[in-house]
């Protein structure tokens, strides 16, 4: 009995390990694709270091919102753009954020995964499913 | 005895006059050992007049040498700073402030100080000492100008005929139906030009003027931040920030390098009624042509030869000319007289290439026209040999002013440093 139990435990750990590894690989691939999207669509304003441009374009590096748990809000900014004059971490930014509604669900998930875990950011990845669900509510 | 007293009185008077003269002369003001961190042409020296003032935008110096600086963020609830050097060492010892509004533009003409918020222009009377008579008695001469965040700073200059010129920047990059959105086309005609994207002229002696009572003096100017009245030519000159993001908005027509190098930043000599062509065209200094904007059918090749004025000078893209000053002093060598200084705030729109600007340039003039050449006059504001990301720049030049002794003053709107440049041979 004890043997069977042990086998199950080993098997479970093995599967968990493999799926974690698979998951890590998937996240790494998403991050890499996200970087490409970032360079083409985001970098000009938010800059290579994610620091934005003082007073014009908000920083993504070390941003409270970017690192926060409200992923739906981030998805909305990308799909719908953002033109409100609000303080972000105590600063006003005067340029509009254009909508990038032409990006596919997967591309949005990828670029958010990249942004949320690059530079000094350490937030979790975003999945295609999260984007799809949030997006369907936006329409 | 009487003669001796007379002699003593006269000689002490003479000495005190001499001392007064000495204390005002840049020759005797000790520059900072490191020239305030700046690199300057041979014979020039610099010092920091004041530091950590906040977001000092444009500046002006009165006849007595006091500096007025306009703040883009309030300091203890005030938006205009007054800095005075009370002991003649060139550094400001006292700082006072007034005016409960943020903004950029500030100017002195005759016995009046003019300061701009992002919507209005205010006028204050100055006394014989160059001080504001009553800081709470601002006359609102212009009101109701557009402020939608983007390009909302108002710069001002005055002519010698009782007029003030105010820039109203376009709250848009290129008048697309959807601003800064990939593939979105330009509105035709661009409706923004009715109330922005140009220079408006108002009377200095009338209150509460706005679009209806002002004159749209020039149009087709996306966002002018530097402007100055050239008294030698009796003409308005402006520096425009050119459009952004050719590659991001039209990736099939422009690659990232082209987008980093184009369009030109431009300086225009303005006559009443001029149209510089924004948003329909942009200037390409490499081709020396006005190009049709991609939002309006352009492809990077099609030129527009008529309709719009040509720039007096063109500079590399995105460097952000925030301050313009025609030098009229006698302190600097003769070649600088009646030439133009331009403060380039520095680019953000050139990545992945390194950023450019973050310095003050000099544009020599001959016979009332720029020679076509320009040179970096003061560099080193950013504290970096190369600025890759704008947030790395420690200082960014913004405003320019000339002191009564011909010294050049430069403001920085990152840390709020005021620099004074002197020629000391």
Coordinates of C-alpha atoms in Angstrom, one line a residue:
Chain A
X1 CA 0.0 0.0 0.0
X2 CA 2.7 2.3 1.0
X3 CA 4.5 1.5 -2.2
X4 CA 1.5 2.4 -4.3
X5 CA 1.2 5.6 -2.4
X6 CA 4.8 6.5 -3.0
X7 CA 4.5 5.7 -6.7
X8 CA 1.5 8.1 -6.9
X9 CA 3.5 10.8 -5.2
X10 CA 6.5 10.4 -7.5
X11 CA 4.2 10.3 -10.5
X12 CA 2.4 13.4 -9.3
X13 CA 5.6 15.3 -8.7
X14 CA 6.9 14.2 -12.2
X15 CA 3.8 15.4 -13.9
X16 CA 3.7 18.7 -12.0
X17 CA 7.4 19.1 -12.8
X18 CA 6.9 18.5 -16.5
X19 CA 3.8 20.8 -16.7
X20 CA 5.7 23.5 -14.9
X21 CA 8.5 23.1 -17.3
X22 CA 6.1 23.1 -20.2
X23 CA 4.4 26.2 -18.8
X24 CA 7.8 27.9 -18.4
X25 CA 8.6 27.2 -22.0
X26 CA 5.2 28.5 -23.1
X27 CA 5.7 31.7 -21.0
X28 CA 9.2 32.1 -22.4
X29 CA 7.9 31.8 -26.0
X30 CA 5.1 34.3 -25.3
X31 CA 7.6 36.7 -23.8
X32 CA 9.8 36.4 -26.9
X33 CA 6.8 37.1 -29.2
X34 CA 5.7 39.9 -26.9
X35 CA 9.1 41.6 -27.3
X36 CA 8.7 41.7 -31.1
X37 CA 5.2 43.3 -30.7
X38 CA 6.7 45.8 -28.2
X39 CA 9.5 46.9 -30.5
X40 CA 7.1 47.5 -33.4
X41 CA 4.2 49.0 -31.6
X42 CA 5.1 50.3 -28.1
X43 CA 8.7 51.2 -27.9
X44 CA 8.6 54.5 -29.8
X45 CA 6.6 56.0 -27.0
X46 CA 7.4 53.9 -24.0
X47 CA 11.1 53.6 -24.9
X48 CA 13.5 50.7 -24.9
X49 CA 14.0 50.9 -21.2
X50 CA 10.2 51.0 -20.5
X51 CA 10.8 54.4 -18.9
X52 CA 8.4 56.3 -21.1
X53 CA 9.0 60.0 -21.7
X54 CA 8.7 62.4 -18.8
X55 CA 5.5 64.4 -19.0
X56 CA 4.5 62.9 -22.4
X57 CA 4.3 59.1 -22.3
X58 CA 3.8 57.0 -19.2
X59 CA 6.5 54.6 -18.0
X60 CA 5.7 50.9 -17.9
X61 CA 8.8 50.0 -15.9
X62 CA 8.0 50.0 -12.2
X63 CA 4.4 51.2 -12.9
X64 CA 1.9 50.3 -10.2
X65 CA -0.8 49.6 -12.8
X66 CA 1.4 47.4 -15.0
X67 CA 2.5 45.3 -12.1
X68 CA -1.0 45.3 -10.6
X69 CA -3.6 42.5 -10.5
X70 CA -6.1 44.3 -12.7
X71 CA -5.1 42.7 -16.0
X72 CA -8.4 43.5 -17.6
X73 CA -7.6 47.2 -17.3
X74 CA -4.4 46.7 -19.1
X75 CA -6.1 44.8 -21.9
X76 CA -8.6 47.6 -22.2
X77 CA -5.9 50.2 -22.6
X78 CA -4.4 48.3 -25.5
X79 CA -7.7 47.5 -27.2
X80 CA -9.5 50.9 -26.7
X81 CA -6.6 53.3 -26.1
X82 CA -6.4 55.8 -23.3
X83 CA -6.9 59.6 -23.6
X84 CA -8.0 60.6 -20.1
X85 CA -6.0 63.3 -18.3
X86 CA -5.2 61.4 -15.1
X87 CA -2.3 61.2 -12.8
X88 CA -0.3 58.0 -13.1
X89 CA 1.9 57.3 -10.1
X90 CA 1.7 61.1 -9.3
X91 CA 2.5 62.4 -12.8
X92 CA 0.4 63.7 -15.7
X93 CA 1.2 62.5 -19.2
X94 CA 0.0 64.6 -22.2
X95 CA 0.1 62.2 -25.2
X96 CA -2.8 59.9 -26.0
X97 CA -2.3 56.2 -26.0
X98 CA -3.7 55.0 -29.3
X99 CA -5.9 51.9 -29.6
X100 CA -4.1 48.9 -31.0
X101 CA -7.3 47.0 -31.8
X102 CA -5.7 45.3 -34.8
X103 CA -3.6 43.2 -32.5
X104 CA -4.8 39.6 -32.0
X105 CA -5.7 38.2 -28.6
X106 CA -2.5 36.2 -28.5
X107 CA -0.4 39.3 -29.5
X108 CA -1.9 41.3 -26.6
X109 CA -1.3 38.4 -24.2
X110 CA 2.3 38.2 -25.4
X111 CA 3.1 41.9 -25.2
X112 CA 1.5 42.1 -21.7
X113 CA 3.5 39.1 -20.6
X114 CA 6.7 40.8 -21.9
X115 CA 5.9 44.2 -20.3
X116 CA 4.8 42.7 -16.9
X117 CA 8.0 40.7 -16.4
X118 CA 10.7 42.8 -18.2
X119 CA 12.9 45.6 -16.7
X120 CA 12.2 45.7 -13.0
X121 CA 8.7 44.4 -13.4
X122 CA 7.9 41.0 -11.8
X123 CA 4.2 40.4 -12.4
X124 CA 2.7 37.2 -13.8
X125 CA 2.0 36.4 -17.5
X126 CA -1.2 37.1 -19.3
X127 CA -3.0 34.4 -21.3
X128 CA -4.8 34.5 -24.6
X129 CA -7.9 33.3 -22.8
X130 CA -7.8 36.3 -20.4
X131 CA -7.6 38.6 -23.4
X132 CA -10.4 36.9 -25.2
X133 CA -12.7 37.0 -22.2
X134 CA -12.0 40.7 -21.4
X135 CA -12.2 41.7 -25.0
X136 CA -15.7 40.1 -25.5
X137 CA -17.0 42.3 -22.7
X138 CA -15.5 45.4 -24.3
X139 CA -17.5 45.2 -27.5
Chain B
X1 CA 39.5 121.3 4.6
X2 CA 36.4 121.8 2.4
X3 CA 38.4 120.8 -0.6
X4 CA 39.6 117.6 1.1
X5 CA 36.1 116.6 2.0
X6 CA 35.0 117.4 -1.5
X7 CA 37.8 115.2 -2.8
X8 CA 36.9 112.4 -0.5
X9 CA 33.2 112.6 -1.4
X10 CA 33.9 112.6 -5.1
X11 CA 36.5 109.9 -5.0
X12 CA 34.3 107.6 -2.9
X13 CA 31.5 108.3 -5.3
X14 CA 33.7 107.4 -8.2
X15 CA 34.9 104.2 -6.5
X16 CA 31.4 103.1 -5.6
X17 CA 30.3 103.8 -9.2
X18 CA 33.3 101.7 -10.4
X19 CA 32.3 98.9 -8.0
X20 CA 28.7 99.0 -9.1
X21 CA 29.9 98.7 -12.7
X22 CA 32.3 95.9 -11.8
X23 CA 29.6 93.9 -10.0
X24 CA 27.4 94.0 -13.1
X25 CA 30.1 93.0 -15.5
X26 CA 30.4 89.4 -16.5
X27 CA 34.2 89.7 -16.8
X28 CA 34.4 89.7 -13.0
X29 CA 31.9 87.0 -12.1
X30 CA 33.6 83.8 -11.3
X31 CA 32.2 80.9 -13.3
X32 CA 31.7 77.4 -11.8
X33 CA 35.0 75.4 -11.8
X34 CA 33.4 72.8 -14.1
X35 CA 31.5 75.5 -16.2
X36 CA 28.3 74.1 -14.6
X37 CA 28.9 70.8 -16.3
X38 CA 28.6 72.3 -19.8
X39 CA 30.8 72.2 -22.9
X40 CA 31.1 75.6 -24.5
X41 CA 33.1 77.3 -27.3
X42 CA 36.5 78.7 -26.4
X43 CA 36.4 81.9 -24.3
X44 CA 32.9 81.1 -22.8
X45 CA 32.3 80.2 -19.2
X46 CA 29.2 79.2 -17.3
X47 CA 27.7 79.1 -13.8
X48 CA 24.6 77.8 -12.2
X49 CA 22.5 80.8 -11.1
X50 CA 20.1 78.6 -9.2
X51 CA 19.3 74.9 -8.9
X52 CA 16.5 72.6 -7.9
X53 CA 13.8 75.2 -8.8
X54 CA 11.3 72.7 -10.2
X55 CA 10.1 72.7 -13.8
X56 CA 11.3 76.0 -15.0
X57 CA 10.1 76.5 -18.6
X58 CA 10.7 79.9 -20.2
X59 CA 12.6 82.7 -18.5
X60 CA 13.1 86.4 -18.9
X61 CA 15.6 88.8 -17.3
X62 CA 14.7 92.3 -16.4
X63 CA 16.9 95.4 -16.8
X64 CA 18.1 95.1 -13.3
X65 CA 19.2 91.5 -13.8
X66 CA 16.4 89.7 -11.9
X67 CA 15.1 86.5 -13.5
X68 CA 11.5 85.6 -13.9
X69 CA 10.8 81.9 -14.6
X70 CA 7.6 80.3 -15.5
X71 CA 6.9 76.9 -13.8
X72 CA 5.1 74.0 -15.4
X73 CA 4.3 72.6 -11.9
X74 CA 3.4 74.8 -9.0
X75 CA 5.9 75.3 -6.2
X76 CA 4.1 75.9 -2.9
X77 CA 1.1 76.8 -4.9
X78 CA 2.9 79.4 -7.1
X79 CA 3.8 79.3 -10.8
X80 CA 6.1 82.3 -11.4
X81 CA 9.5 82.5 -9.7
X82 CA 11.6 85.7 -9.1
X83 CA 15.3 85.2 -8.6
X84 CA 17.7 87.9 -7.5
X85 CA 21.4 88.1 -7.2
X86 CA 21.8 90.5 -4.3
X87 CA 25.6 90.4 -3.8
X88 CA 26.8 90.5 -7.4
X89 CA 28.4 87.1 -7.5
X90 CA 26.2 86.0 -10.4
X91 CA 24.3 83.4 -8.2
X92 CA 20.7 84.0 -7.0
X93 CA 20.4 84.6 -3.3
X94 CA 16.7 85.3 -3.1
X95 CA 13.7 83.4 -4.5
X96 CA 10.1 84.6 -4.3
X97 CA 7.1 83.5 -6.2
X98 CA 3.5 84.5 -7.2
X99 CA 0.7 83.5 -9.6
X100 CA -1.3 80.4 -8.9
X101 CA -1.1 78.9 -12.4
X102 CA 1.2 76.6 -14.3
X103 CA 2.5 77.4 -17.8
X104 CA 5.4 78.0 -20.1
X105 CA 5.5 81.5 -21.7
X106 CA 6.9 84.6 -20.0
X107 CA 8.1 87.9 -21.4
X108 CA 8.9 91.5 -20.5
X109 CA 8.0 94.5 -22.8
X110 CA 8.4 98.0 -21.6
X111 CA 7.1 98.2 -18.0
X112 CA 5.1 95.1 -18.1
X113 CA 5.6 91.4 -17.4
X114 CA 3.5 88.9 -19.4
X115 CA 3.0 85.3 -18.2
X116 CA 1.0 82.5 -19.8
X117 CA -1.0 79.6 -18.3
X118 CA -2.0 76.8 -20.7
X119 CA -5.2 78.8 -21.5
X120 CA -4.6 82.4 -20.7
X121 CA -2.1 85.3 -20.8
X122 CA -1.7 87.7 -17.9
X123 CA -0.1 91.1 -17.6
X124 CA 1.5 92.7 -14.6
X125 CA 2.8 96.3 -14.2
X126 CA 6.5 96.6 -13.3
X127 CA 7.9 99.5 -11.2
X128 CA 11.2 101.3 -11.9
X129 CA 13.1 98.6 -10.1
X130 CA 11.7 96.0 -12.5
X131 CA 9.6 94.5 -9.7
X132 CA 6.0 93.5 -10.1
X133 CA 3.9 96.3 -8.5
X134 CA 1.1 94.1 -7.3
X135 CA 1.4 90.3 -7.7
X136 CA -2.3 89.9 -7.1
X137 CA -3.3 92.4 -9.8
X138 CA -2.9 90.3 -12.9
X139 CA -4.9 91.6 -15.9
X140 CA -6.2 88.8 -18.0
X141 CA -5.5 89.9 -21.6
X142 CA -6.1 86.6 -23.3
X143 CA -8.4 83.8 -22.2
X144 CA -10.2 80.6 -23.4
X145 CA -7.3 79.1 -25.5
X146 CA -7.4 75.4 -26.1
X147 CA -5.8 73.1 -23.6
X148 CA -6.4 69.4 -24.3
X149 CA -3.2 68.2 -22.7
X150 CA -1.1 67.4 -25.8
X151 CA 0.9 70.4 -27.0
X152 CA -0.9 72.7 -24.5
X153 CA 2.0 75.0 -23.5
X154 CA 1.6 78.6 -24.6
X155 CA 4.7 80.6 -25.6
X156 CA 4.6 84.3 -26.0
X157 CA 6.5 87.2 -27.6
X158 CA 5.7 90.8 -28.3
X159 CA 6.3 93.2 -31.2
X160 CA 6.9 97.0 -31.0
X161 CA 3.4 97.9 -32.1
X162 CA 1.4 96.8 -29.1
X163 CA 0.8 93.2 -30.1
X164 CA 1.4 89.9 -28.4
X165 CA 1.9 86.6 -30.2
X166 CA 0.7 83.4 -28.6
X167 CA 1.3 79.9 -29.9
X168 CA -1.6 77.5 -29.7
X169 CA -0.3 74.0 -30.3
X170 CA -2.4 71.4 -32.1
X171 CA -3.7 68.7 -29.7
X172 CA -2.8 66.1 -32.2
X173 CA 0.2 64.5 -34.0
X174 CA -1.0 64.7 -37.6
X175 CA -4.7 65.4 -37.5
X176 CA -5.7 61.8 -38.0
X177 CA -9.3 60.8 -37.5
X178 CA -7.8 58.8 -34.6
X179 CA -4.8 60.5 -33.2
X180 CA -1.5 58.4 -33.3
X181 CA -3.4 55.4 -34.5
X182 CA -1.8 53.1 -37.1
X183 CA -3.3 53.6 -40.6
X184 CA -5.9 56.2 -39.5
X185 CA -6.1 58.9 -42.3
X186 CA -6.1 62.6 -42.0
X187 CA -9.2 64.7 -41.6
X188 CA -9.8 67.0 -44.6
X189 CA -9.8 69.9 -44.1
X190 CA -8.2 69.6 -40.7
X191 CA -10.8 71.0 -38.2
X192 CA -8.1 71.6 -35.5
X193 CA -6.7 74.5 -37.5
X194 CA -9.7 76.7 -36.6
X195 CA -8.5 77.1 -33.0
X196 CA -5.0 75.6 -32.8
X197 CA -2.0 74.7 -34.9
X198 CA -1.0 78.3 -35.3
X199 CA 0.1 81.6 -33.9
X200 CA -2.6 84.1 -32.7
X201 CA -2.1 87.8 -32.4
X202 CA -3.7 89.9 -29.6
X203 CA -3.6 93.5 -28.4
X204 CA -1.5 94.1 -25.2
X205 CA -3.9 96.8 -24.0
X206 CA -7.2 94.9 -24.2
X207 CA -8.7 92.5 -21.7
X208 CA -10.3 89.1 -22.1
X209 CA -9.5 88.6 -25.7
X210 CA -10.0 85.2 -27.3
X211 CA -10.3 83.6 -30.7
X212 CA -13.1 86.0 -31.9
X213 CA -11.2 89.2 -31.0
X214 CA -7.7 87.9 -31.9
X215 CA -6.1 87.4 -35.3
X216 CA -4.9 84.0 -36.5
X217 CA -1.6 85.4 -37.6
X218 CA -0.1 82.2 -39.0
X219 CA -1.4 78.6 -39.4
X220 CA -0.2 75.2 -40.3
X221 CA 2.2 75.1 -37.4
X222 CA 1.8 71.9 -35.4
X223 CA 3.4 72.9 -32.2
X224 CA 5.6 75.9 -31.7
X225 CA 7.3 76.2 -28.4
X226 CA 10.2 78.6 -29.3
X227 CA 9.2 82.0 -30.6
X228 CA 10.8 85.4 -30.6
X229 CA 10.3 88.8 -32.2
X230 CA 13.4 89.7 -34.2
X231 CA 13.7 93.5 -33.6
X232 CA 16.4 93.9 -36.2
X233 CA 14.1 92.5 -39.0
X234 CA 10.9 93.5 -37.2
X235 CA 9.5 90.0 -37.8
X236 CA 8.2 87.0 -35.9
X237 CA 10.3 83.8 -35.9
X238 CA 9.1 80.5 -34.6
X239 CA 10.5 77.0 -34.1
X240 CA 8.1 74.1 -34.7
X241 CA 8.1 70.6 -33.3
X242 CA 7.7 68.3 -36.4
X243 CA 5.3 65.4 -36.4
X244 CA 6.1 62.0 -34.8
X245 CA 5.9 58.3 -35.7
X246 CA 6.1 58.0 -39.5
X247 CA 7.1 54.4 -39.2
X248 CA 4.7 53.3 -36.4
X249 CA 1.7 54.8 -38.2
X250 CA 2.7 53.9 -41.8
X251 CA 5.2 51.0 -41.5
X252 CA 4.8 50.1 -45.2
X253 CA 6.0 53.6 -46.3
X254 CA 8.7 54.4 -43.7
X255 CA 11.3 52.3 -42.0
X256 CA 12.5 53.0 -38.5
X257 CA 15.7 54.8 -39.6
X258 CA 13.7 57.2 -41.9
X259 CA 11.2 57.7 -39.1
X260 CA 14.0 58.6 -36.7
X261 CA 15.6 61.1 -39.2
X262 CA 12.4 62.7 -40.5
X263 CA 10.7 65.0 -40.5
X264 CA 12.9 68.1 -39.9
X265 CA 12.5 70.3 -36.9
X266 CA 12.0 73.8 -38.5
X267 CA 12.4 77.5 -37.9
X268 CA 10.2 79.8 -39.9
X269 CA 10.3 83.6 -40.5
X270 CA 6.6 84.4 -40.3
X271 CA 4.6 87.0 -42.1
X272 CA 0.9 87.7 -41.4
X273 CA -1.3 85.1 -43.1
X274 CA 1.5 82.5 -43.6
X275 CA 0.7 78.8 -43.7
X276 CA 3.4 76.3 -42.9
X277 CA 1.4 73.4 -44.1
X278 CA 0.8 71.1 -41.1
X279 CA -0.8 68.5 -41.2
X280 CA -0.8 68.2 -44.9
X281 CA 2.9 68.4 -45.4
X282 CA 6.1 67.9 -43.5
X283 CA 9.6 69.1 -44.3
X284 CA 12.5 66.8 -45.4
X285 CA 15.8 68.6 -44.8
X286 CA 17.7 65.9 -46.6
X287 CA 15.7 66.4 -49.8
X288 CA 15.2 70.1 -49.1
X289 CA 11.5 69.6 -50.0
X290 CA 8.0 69.8 -48.5
X291 CA 6.6 66.3 -48.5
X292 CA 3.0 65.2 -48.7
X293 CA 2.0 63.7 -45.3
X294 CA 1.1 60.0 -45.5
X295 CA -2.3 60.7 -43.8
X296 CA -3.1 62.9 -46.9
X297 CA -1.9 60.6 -49.6
X298 CA 1.9 61.0 -49.3
X299 CA 4.3 58.1 -49.8
X300 CA 7.6 59.5 -48.8
X301 CA 8.3 60.6 -52.4
X302 CA 5.4 63.0 -53.4
X303 CA 6.4 66.6 -52.8
X304 CA 4.2 69.7 -52.5
X305 CA 5.8 72.7 -54.1
X306 CA 3.3 75.5 -53.7
X307 CA 0.9 76.8 -51.1
X308 CA 3.0 76.6 -48.0
X309 CA 6.0 78.6 -46.8
X310 CA 9.5 77.1 -46.6
X311 CA 11.4 77.0 -43.4
X312 CA 14.2 79.6 -42.8
X313 CA 16.2 76.7 -41.2
X314 CA 15.8 73.0 -40.8
X315 CA 17.3 70.7 -38.3
X316 CA 17.4 66.9 -37.7
X317 CA 14.2 65.3 -36.6
X318 CA 12.5 65.2 -33.1
X319 CA 15.1 67.3 -31.2
X320 CA 12.3 69.5 -29.8
X321 CA 13.3 73.2 -30.2
X322 CA 11.7 74.7 -27.0
X323 CA 13.5 78.0 -26.8
X324 CA 14.4 80.7 -29.5
X325 CA 16.3 83.9 -28.8
X326 CA 17.9 86.4 -31.1
X327 CA 21.0 87.7 -29.5
X328 CA 21.3 91.5 -29.4
X329 CA 24.0 91.9 -26.7
X330 CA 27.5 93.2 -27.0
X331 CA 29.2 90.8 -24.5
X332 CA 29.6 87.9 -26.9
X333 CA 31.9 88.2 -30.0
X334 CA 30.5 90.1 -32.9
X335 CA 29.5 87.0 -35.0
X336 CA 26.8 86.2 -32.4
X337 CA 25.0 89.5 -32.7
X338 CA 21.6 89.2 -34.3
X339 CA 22.1 85.4 -34.7
X340 CA 19.7 82.9 -33.2
X341 CA 20.1 80.6 -30.2
X342 CA 17.8 77.6 -30.0
X343 CA 17.3 75.4 -27.0
X344 CA 16.7 71.8 -28.1
X345 CA 14.9 70.0 -25.3
X346 CA 15.9 66.6 -26.8
X347 CA 14.2 63.8 -28.7
X348 CA 12.2 60.8 -27.6
X349 CA 11.0 59.8 -31.1
X350 CA 14.2 58.4 -32.5
X351 CA 14.5 55.0 -30.8
X352 CA 15.8 52.4 -31.6
X353 CA 18.5 55.0 -32.6
X354 CA 20.1 57.1 -29.8
X355 CA 18.2 60.2 -28.9
X356 CA 19.4 63.7 -30.2
X357 CA 19.3 67.3 -29.0
X358 CA 19.6 68.0 -25.3
X359 CA 21.7 71.0 -26.2
X360 CA 21.6 74.7 -27.2
X361 CA 22.6 75.6 -30.8
X362 CA 23.7 78.8 -32.5
X363 CA 22.4 79.7 -35.9
X364 CA 24.6 82.5 -37.5
X365 CA 22.8 85.2 -39.4
X366 CA 24.2 87.4 -42.2
X367 CA 22.4 90.3 -43.7
X368 CA 19.1 89.3 -42.0
X369 CA 19.2 85.7 -43.1
X370 CA 20.5 82.5 -41.5
X371 CA 23.7 81.3 -43.2
X372 CA 22.2 77.8 -43.4
X373 CA 24.7 76.4 -41.0
X374 CA 24.2 75.7 -37.3
X375 CA 26.5 74.7 -34.5
X376 CA 26.2 73.2 -31.1
X377 CA 26.9 76.1 -28.6
X378 CA 26.2 74.5 -25.2
X379 CA 26.2 70.8 -24.6
X380 CA 26.4 68.5 -21.6
X381 CA 23.0 69.2 -20.0
X382 CA 22.0 65.5 -20.1
X383 CA 25.1 64.4 -18.2
X384 CA 25.4 61.5 -20.7
X385 CA 27.6 61.1 -23.8
X386 CA 24.6 59.4 -25.5
X387 CA 21.0 59.7 -24.3
X388 CA 19.3 56.4 -25.2
X389 CA 16.2 57.0 -23.1
X390 CA 14.8 60.4 -22.2
X391 CA 14.4 59.7 -18.5
X392 CA 18.2 59.3 -18.3
X393 CA 18.8 63.0 -19.1
X394 CA 19.7 64.9 -15.9
X395 CA 18.9 68.3 -17.4
X396 CA 17.0 69.4 -20.5
X397 CA 17.4 72.9 -21.9
X398 CA 14.1 74.7 -22.4
X399 CA 14.0 78.5 -22.1
X400 CA 16.5 81.2 -23.2
X401 CA 16.9 84.8 -22.1
X402 CA 19.4 87.6 -22.5
X403 CA 20.6 89.6 -19.5
X404 CA 21.2 93.3 -19.4
X405 CA 25.0 92.7 -19.7
X406 CA 24.6 90.4 -22.7
X407 CA 24.9 87.1 -20.7
X408 CA 22.8 84.2 -22.0
X409 CA 20.5 82.5 -19.5
X410 CA 19.3 78.9 -20.1
X411 CA 16.6 77.1 -18.1
X412 CA 16.3 73.4 -17.5
X413 CA 12.9 71.9 -16.8
X414 CA 14.0 68.5 -15.3
X415 CA 15.7 69.7 -12.1
X416 CA 15.1 73.4 -12.5
X417 CA 18.6 74.7 -13.0
X418 CA 19.2 78.2 -14.5
X419 CA 22.5 78.5 -16.3
X420 CA 24.3 81.7 -17.1
X421 CA 26.8 81.8 -20.0
X422 CA 29.4 84.5 -20.2
X423 CA 32.2 85.4 -22.6
X424 CA 35.4 85.9 -20.7
X425 CA 38.1 85.6 -23.4

